[in-house]
């Protein structure tokens, strides 16, 4: 019997001694065997790096590209509910058979000569890249998993590089020095090829890399920008690589950060597609990204897991009418700065419900409750899992109360799946 997708994923989790093993040496060997270094995998390739905002930038650029008539592929990580979410063609998740075929090809290449050990992420990335190369879409959008310079996605060259933001995260692998983190993110830049910089301030290390590679940098606030309008809409202005100026007005709020929306529009123009008003409005009206300010009734789900992302979530919630009580259902991995995350959200949260997260990186709800107390917060209880927290809280939640679920992809995935199941059972 052929191995299923679940079989492959379980196998990949076991086959390398560590989950994260940064470096391109092993990946490059297998990529060469797969033919990925012999030519572009798509007519245009965009690589997206940054601390926050990668997922929303990919989602908006992909939707904009399709609205303008391009065929697309996108590769993102991590997934929320199903692995298939990582690889999409024209906005649709790849099926199990396609993913398994990709894993089989990577495995064959891995063993074609001296065996090469690959991590779960490296094998998944190579499988996605070789599958995209088979389809050869007009635009492939690749999200960097961790860092940039040494990330498996960086094994292929991009036509346009995007760096969204640079802040502290993944300190165990990238450190806490922003200049060092910036150096790693800037590793996706390529000689003479344009880059979109989606932050108004970036470390000097990024500028140095831009100068060394003669990169045509398009900077938020200098070369392109956005402005909110009084009617709740917004406008964008940008420029092409040739210096042509563009302006779009009366764009609808995509429900995602406007900085990242502006980046997506600028990147589209650098791919040789001048953004058009009607198509851009359509894209911004229809873009959706699970787990990013996603509402189900009075429950809000957001995967924010560092202070920078949490501050954005807090600013969006602060614009809403204040509910009778807003509960923070929070699960945070041990290698994340839980105290800073709680501090960032404290102005919009009345009481917390900490939950356990599993695995070696997991943190218990009881431990998290201690962090909440150290920040002057109050807790309702501590739950053994996000699903258990949903089960405990649902019958106790008043109609005029809200819940924010955040802190980790694991927290959001577990709670979202549990709440959807309850809603389906009640329907």
Coordinates of C-alpha atoms in Angstrom, one line a residue:
X1 CA 0.0 0.0 0.0
X2 CA 1.3 3.5 -0.9
X3 CA 2.3 5.8 1.9
X4 CA -0.3 8.5 2.7
X5 CA 0.4 12.1 3.3
X6 CA 0.1 11.5 7.1
X7 CA 2.6 8.6 6.7
X8 CA 5.1 10.9 4.9
X9 CA 4.7 13.7 7.4
X10 CA 5.3 11.4 10.3
X11 CA 8.4 9.9 8.6
X12 CA 9.8 13.4 7.8
X13 CA 9.5 14.4 11.5
X14 CA 11.7 11.4 12.5
X15 CA 14.3 11.4 9.8
X16 CA 16.6 14.2 10.9
X17 CA 18.2 14.4 14.4
X18 CA 17.0 18.0 15.0
X19 CA 13.9 19.9 13.9
X20 CA 15.7 23.0 12.8
X21 CA 19.2 22.7 11.3
X22 CA 20.0 26.0 9.5
X23 CA 22.3 26.0 6.5
X24 CA 22.0 25.4 2.7
X25 CA 24.7 22.9 2.1
X26 CA 22.5 19.8 2.4
X27 CA 19.5 21.4 0.8
X28 CA 21.6 22.6 -2.2
X29 CA 22.9 19.1 -2.9
X30 CA 19.4 17.7 -3.2
X31 CA 18.1 20.8 -5.1
X32 CA 20.9 20.2 -7.7
X33 CA 19.8 16.5 -8.0
X34 CA 16.2 17.7 -8.5
X35 CA 17.3 20.2 -11.2
X36 CA 16.0 23.1 -9.2
X37 CA 19.2 25.1 -9.8
X38 CA 19.1 24.7 -13.6
X39 CA 16.5 27.4 -14.2
X40 CA 13.7 29.5 -12.7
X41 CA 10.8 27.6 -11.2
X42 CA 8.3 30.1 -12.5
X43 CA 8.1 33.1 -14.9
X44 CA 8.5 35.4 -11.9
X45 CA 9.6 34.4 -8.4
X46 CA 9.0 36.6 -5.3
X47 CA 10.6 35.6 -2.0
X48 CA 9.2 37.1 1.3
X49 CA 11.2 37.4 4.5
X50 CA 10.6 39.3 7.7
X51 CA 9.7 38.9 11.3
X52 CA 6.0 39.7 11.0
X53 CA 3.7 40.2 8.1
X54 CA 5.0 37.5 5.7
X55 CA 1.8 35.5 5.6
X56 CA -0.5 38.5 5.0
X57 CA 1.9 39.9 2.3
X58 CA 1.9 36.6 0.5
X59 CA -1.9 36.3 0.7
X60 CA -2.5 39.8 -0.7
X61 CA 0.1 39.6 -3.4
X62 CA -1.3 36.2 -4.5
X63 CA -4.8 37.5 -4.6
X64 CA -3.7 40.7 -6.4
X65 CA -1.9 38.6 -9.0
X66 CA -4.9 36.4 -9.7
X67 CA -7.2 39.5 -10.0
X68 CA -4.8 40.8 -12.6
X69 CA -5.0 37.5 -14.6
X70 CA -1.8 35.7 -13.5
X71 CA -1.5 32.1 -12.7
X72 CA 0.0 31.7 -9.2
X73 CA 1.7 29.3 -6.8
X74 CA 2.4 30.1 -3.2
X75 CA 4.4 28.3 -0.5
X76 CA 4.0 29.3 3.1
X77 CA 4.7 27.9 6.6
X78 CA 3.7 26.8 9.1
X79 CA 0.2 25.6 8.3
X80 CA -2.8 26.2 10.6
X81 CA -5.0 23.2 10.3
X82 CA -3.8 21.0 7.3
X83 CA -0.4 20.6 5.8
X84 CA -1.9 21.1 2.3
X85 CA -2.4 24.8 3.2
X86 CA 1.4 25.3 2.7
X87 CA 1.3 24.8 -1.1
X88 CA -1.4 26.5 -3.2
X89 CA -2.0 26.9 -6.9
X90 CA -4.3 29.7 -8.0
X91 CA -5.5 30.0 -4.4
X92 CA -6.4 26.3 -4.0
X93 CA -4.5 24.0 -1.6
X94 CA -2.6 21.2 -3.2
X95 CA -4.1 17.7 -2.9
X96 CA -2.6 14.8 -0.9
X97 CA -1.5 13.0 -4.1
X98 CA 0.4 16.0 -5.4
X99 CA 2.2 16.5 -2.1
X100 CA 3.1 12.8 -1.8
X101 CA 4.5 12.7 -5.3
X102 CA 6.7 15.7 -4.4
X103 CA 7.9 13.9 -1.2
X104 CA 8.7 10.8 -3.2
X105 CA 10.8 12.7 -5.7
X106 CA 12.7 14.5 -2.9
X107 CA 13.4 11.1 -1.2
X108 CA 14.7 9.6 -4.4
X109 CA 17.0 12.6 -5.0
X110 CA 18.1 12.5 -1.4
X111 CA 19.3 8.9 -1.8
X112 CA 20.7 9.3 -5.4
X113 CA 24.3 9.2 -4.4
X114 CA 25.6 9.8 -0.9
X115 CA 22.5 10.0 1.3
X116 CA 21.6 13.5 2.5
X117 CA 19.7 14.0 5.7
X118 CA 16.9 16.6 5.5
X119 CA 14.7 18.2 8.1
X120 CA 10.9 18.1 7.9
X121 CA 10.9 21.7 6.7
X122 CA 13.7 21.2 4.2
X123 CA 12.1 18.2 2.6
X124 CA 8.7 20.0 2.5
X125 CA 10.3 23.0 0.9
X126 CA 12.1 21.0 -1.8
X127 CA 8.9 19.1 -2.5
X128 CA 7.0 22.3 -3.0
X129 CA 9.7 23.9 -5.2
X130 CA 9.9 20.9 -7.5
X131 CA 6.1 20.7 -7.8
X132 CA 5.9 24.4 -8.6
X133 CA 8.7 24.0 -11.2
X134 CA 6.5 21.3 -12.9
X135 CA 3.6 23.7 -13.1
X136 CA 5.7 26.8 -13.9
X137 CA 3.1 29.4 -13.0
X138 CA 3.4 33.0 -14.1
X139 CA 4.1 34.0 -10.4
X140 CA 5.5 31.9 -7.6
X141 CA 5.5 33.5 -4.1
X142 CA 7.7 31.9 -1.5
X143 CA 7.6 32.6 2.2
X144 CA 10.9 32.2 4.1
X145 CA 10.5 30.0 7.1
X146 CA 13.2 31.3 9.5
X147 CA 15.8 34.0 8.9
X148 CA 16.5 34.2 5.2
X149 CA 20.2 33.6 4.3
X150 CA 20.3 30.0 5.5
X151 CA 16.6 29.1 5.0
X152 CA 15.8 26.3 2.6
X153 CA 13.6 28.6 0.5
X154 CA 16.7 30.7 -0.3
X155 CA 18.1 27.8 -2.4
X156 CA 16.3 29.4 -5.4
X157 CA 16.8 32.8 -6.8
X158 CA 14.0 35.4 -6.8
X159 CA 13.2 38.1 -9.2
X160 CA 11.8 40.4 -6.4
X161 CA 12.7 40.1 -2.7
X162 CA 10.5 41.4 0.0
X163 CA 11.5 42.1 3.6
X164 CA 8.5 43.0 5.7
X165 CA 9.7 43.9 9.2
X166 CA 12.6 43.1 11.4
X167 CA 12.1 42.5 15.1
X168 CA 13.1 40.1 17.8
X169 CA 11.8 36.5 17.4
X170 CA 13.4 33.0 17.2
X171 CA 16.1 34.3 19.5
X172 CA 17.6 30.8 19.9
X173 CA 18.5 30.7 16.2
X174 CA 18.7 34.4 15.2
X175 CA 19.8 36.0 18.4
X176 CA 18.5 39.3 19.8
X177 CA 20.7 41.8 17.9
X178 CA 18.6 43.5 15.3
X179 CA 21.6 44.2 13.1
X180 CA 22.4 40.5 13.0
X181 CA 18.8 39.6 12.4
X182 CA 18.7 42.1 9.5
X183 CA 21.8 40.6 8.0
X184 CA 20.1 37.2 8.0
X185 CA 16.9 38.5 6.4
X186 CA 18.9 40.4 3.8
X187 CA 20.4 37.1 2.7
X188 CA 17.4 36.7 0.3
X189 CA 18.6 39.7 -1.8
X190 CA 20.1 39.1 -5.2
X191 CA 22.6 41.0 -7.2
X192 CA 20.9 43.8 -9.2
X193 CA 17.4 42.6 -8.6
X194 CA 14.8 44.8 -6.9
X195 CA 13.7 44.6 -3.3
X196 CA 10.6 45.9 -1.5
X197 CA 11.2 47.0 2.1
X198 CA 8.0 47.0 4.1
X199 CA 9.2 48.8 7.2
X200 CA 9.8 52.5 7.6
X201 CA 13.0 51.7 9.6
X202 CA 15.3 48.8 9.1
X203 CA 18.7 47.9 10.5
X204 CA 21.8 49.4 8.8
X205 CA 22.9 45.8 8.0
X206 CA 20.1 45.7 5.4
X207 CA 21.2 48.9 3.8
X208 CA 24.8 47.7 3.6
X209 CA 23.7 44.5 1.8
X210 CA 21.6 46.5 -0.6
X211 CA 24.6 48.7 -1.5
X212 CA 26.9 45.7 -1.8
X213 CA 24.6 44.0 -4.3
X214 CA 23.5 47.1 -6.2
X215 CA 19.9 46.3 -5.4
X216 CA 17.2 48.7 -6.5
X217 CA 15.4 49.2 -3.2
X218 CA 11.8 50.3 -2.9
X219 CA 11.2 51.6 0.6
X220 CA 7.9 52.1 2.4
X221 CA 7.4 55.8 3.1
X222 CA 10.0 56.8 0.5
X223 CA 9.1 55.1 -2.8
X224 CA 5.6 53.9 -2.1
X225 CA 3.1 54.4 0.7
X226 CA -0.5 54.3 1.8
X227 CA -2.9 56.7 3.4
X228 CA -6.2 56.0 5.1
X229 CA -9.3 57.9 3.8
X230 CA -12.1 59.2 5.9
X231 CA -14.6 56.7 4.4
X232 CA -12.7 53.7 5.9
X233 CA -10.9 53.1 2.6
X234 CA -7.4 53.8 1.7
X235 CA -5.1 54.9 -1.1
X236 CA -1.8 53.7 -2.4
X237 CA 1.0 55.3 -4.4
X238 CA 4.1 53.6 -5.8
X239 CA 6.5 53.4 -8.6
X240 CA 7.7 50.8 -11.1
X241 CA 11.3 49.8 -11.6
X242 CA 11.5 52.2 -14.5
X243 CA 10.3 55.0 -12.3
X244 CA 6.6 55.2 -13.5
X245 CA 4.3 56.5 -10.8
X246 CA 1.1 54.8 -9.8
X247 CA -1.8 55.8 -7.6
X248 CA -4.9 53.9 -6.6
X249 CA -7.8 55.4 -4.6
X250 CA -10.8 54.1 -2.7
X251 CA -9.3 50.7 -1.9
X252 CA -11.3 48.6 0.6
X253 CA -9.8 47.6 4.0
X254 CA -8.5 44.1 3.5
X255 CA -8.6 43.4 7.2
X256 CA -4.8 42.9 7.2
X257 CA -2.0 45.4 7.8
X258 CA -2.0 48.2 5.3
X259 CA 1.8 48.4 5.3
X260 CA 1.7 44.8 3.9
X261 CA -1.0 45.6 1.4
X262 CA 1.1 48.5 0.1
X263 CA 4.1 46.1 -0.1
X264 CA 2.1 43.6 -2.1
X265 CA 1.0 46.3 -4.6
X266 CA 4.6 47.6 -5.0
X267 CA 5.9 44.0 -5.5
X268 CA 3.2 43.4 -8.2
X269 CA 4.4 46.5 -10.1
X270 CA 8.0 45.2 -9.9
X271 CA 6.9 42.0 -11.4
X272 CA 5.9 43.9 -14.5
X273 CA 2.2 44.2 -13.8
X274 CA 1.0 47.8 -13.2
X275 CA -1.7 47.6 -10.5
X276 CA -5.1 48.5 -11.8
X277 CA -7.8 50.1 -9.6
X278 CA -10.8 47.8 -10.3
X279 CA -8.7 44.6 -10.0
X280 CA -7.0 45.8 -6.9
X281 CA -10.3 46.7 -5.3
X282 CA -11.5 43.2 -6.1
X283 CA -8.5 41.6 -4.6
X284 CA -8.6 43.6 -1.4
X285 CA -12.3 42.9 -1.0
X286 CA -11.8 39.1 -1.3
X287 CA -8.5 38.4 0.4
X288 CA -8.7 36.2 3.5
X289 CA -6.1 34.7 5.8
X290 CA -7.0 32.1 8.4
X291 CA -5.8 32.9 11.9
X292 CA -5.2 36.6 11.3
X293 CA -7.8 38.6 13.0
X294 CA -10.3 35.9 12.0
X295 CA -13.7 36.3 13.6
X296 CA -16.1 33.5 14.5
X297 CA -19.0 35.2 16.3
X298 CA -17.5 36.9 19.3
X299 CA -14.2 34.9 19.0
X300 CA -11.2 36.4 17.4
X301 CA -8.2 34.3 16.3
X302 CA -4.8 35.6 15.6
X303 CA -1.4 33.8 15.5
X304 CA 0.5 36.8 17.0
X305 CA 3.3 35.3 19.0
X306 CA 5.7 38.2 19.5
X307 CA 5.3 41.8 20.9
X308 CA 5.4 43.5 17.4
X309 CA 2.6 41.4 16.1
X310 CA 0.7 41.6 19.4
X311 CA 0.8 45.4 19.3
X312 CA -0.8 45.4 15.9
X313 CA -3.6 43.1 17.1
X314 CA -4.1 45.3 20.1
X315 CA -4.4 48.4 17.9
X316 CA -7.1 46.8 15.8
X317 CA -9.1 45.6 18.8
X318 CA -8.8 49.0 20.3
X319 CA -10.8 50.4 17.4
X320 CA -13.7 48.2 18.2
X321 CA -16.4 49.1 20.7
X322 CA -15.3 47.7 24.1
X323 CA -17.2 44.6 25.1
X324 CA -18.4 43.9 28.6
X325 CA -15.3 41.8 29.0
X326 CA -12.6 40.6 26.6
X327 CA -10.8 37.3 27.5
X328 CA -7.4 36.4 26.3
X329 CA -7.1 32.7 25.6
X330 CA -3.3 32.5 25.5
X331 CA -0.8 29.7 24.8
X332 CA 2.8 30.7 24.2
X333 CA 5.8 28.5 23.5
X334 CA 8.7 28.5 25.9
X335 CA 11.1 30.2 23.5
X336 CA 8.8 33.2 23.1
X337 CA 8.7 36.4 25.2
X338 CA 5.4 35.8 26.9
X339 CA 5.8 38.8 29.3
X340 CA 6.3 41.3 26.5
X341 CA 3.4 39.7 24.5
X342 CA 1.1 40.0 27.5
X343 CA 2.2 43.6 28.1
X344 CA 1.4 44.5 24.5
X345 CA -2.1 43.1 24.7
X346 CA -2.9 44.2 28.3
X347 CA -4.7 47.4 27.2
X348 CA -7.4 45.4 25.4
X349 CA -7.6 42.3 27.6
X350 CA -9.6 42.2 30.8
X351 CA -8.7 38.7 32.0
X352 CA -6.6 35.8 30.8
X353 CA -7.2 32.1 30.2
X354 CA -3.7 30.5 29.9
X355 CA -3.4 27.0 28.2
X356 CA -0.8 24.3 28.0
X357 CA 1.1 23.8 24.7
X358 CA 2.7 20.4 24.0
X359 CA 6.1 19.3 22.9
X360 CA 9.7 20.2 23.9
X361 CA 9.1 23.8 23.3
X362 CA 5.7 23.8 25.1
X363 CA 4.9 25.9 28.1
X364 CA 2.3 25.0 30.7
X365 CA -0.8 27.1 31.4
X366 CA 0.2 27.3 35.1
X367 CA 3.6 28.7 34.2
X368 CA 2.0 31.2 31.8
X369 CA -0.4 32.2 34.6
X370 CA 2.6 33.1 36.7
X371 CA 3.8 35.4 33.9
X372 CA 0.4 37.0 33.6
X373 CA 0.5 37.7 37.4
X374 CA 3.9 39.2 37.1
X375 CA 2.5 41.7 34.5
X376 CA -0.4 42.6 36.9
X377 CA -3.0 40.5 35.0
X378 CA -5.7 38.3 36.3
X379 CA -6.5 34.7 35.2
X380 CA -9.8 32.9 35.1
X381 CA -8.2 29.4 35.2
X382 CA -5.6 27.4 33.4
X383 CA -6.5 24.8 30.8
X384 CA -4.7 21.6 29.7
X385 CA -5.0 22.5 26.0
X386 CA -6.6 25.1 23.7
X387 CA -9.4 22.7 23.0
X388 CA -10.0 22.2 26.7
X389 CA -10.1 25.9 27.2
X390 CA -12.8 26.3 24.5
X391 CA -14.8 23.5 26.1
X392 CA -14.5 25.2 29.5
X393 CA -15.2 28.8 28.3
X394 CA -18.0 28.3 25.8
X395 CA -20.8 27.7 28.2
X396 CA -19.5 30.5 30.5
X397 CA -19.2 33.1 27.8
X398 CA -21.8 35.9 27.9
X399 CA -23.2 37.3 24.6
X400 CA -21.6 40.7 25.3
X401 CA -18.1 39.3 25.9
X402 CA -15.3 38.6 23.4
X403 CA -12.4 36.2 23.3
X404 CA -9.0 36.8 21.7
X405 CA -7.2 33.5 21.0
X406 CA -3.5 34.1 20.3
X407 CA 0.1 33.4 21.2
X408 CA 1.0 30.6 18.8
X409 CA -0.1 28.8 15.7
X410 CA -0.6 25.8 18.0
X411 CA -3.0 27.8 20.2
X412 CA -5.0 29.2 17.3
X413 CA -5.2 25.8 15.5
X414 CA -6.3 23.9 18.5
X415 CA -8.9 26.4 19.6
X416 CA -10.2 27.1 16.1
X417 CA -10.7 23.5 15.3
X418 CA -12.5 22.9 18.7
X419 CA -14.8 25.8 18.2
X420 CA -15.7 24.9 14.7
X421 CA -16.5 21.4 15.8
X422 CA -18.8 22.7 18.5
X423 CA -20.5 25.1 16.1
X424 CA -21.0 22.3 13.6
X425 CA -22.4 20.0 16.3
X426 CA -24.8 22.6 17.4
X427 CA -26.0 23.4 13.9

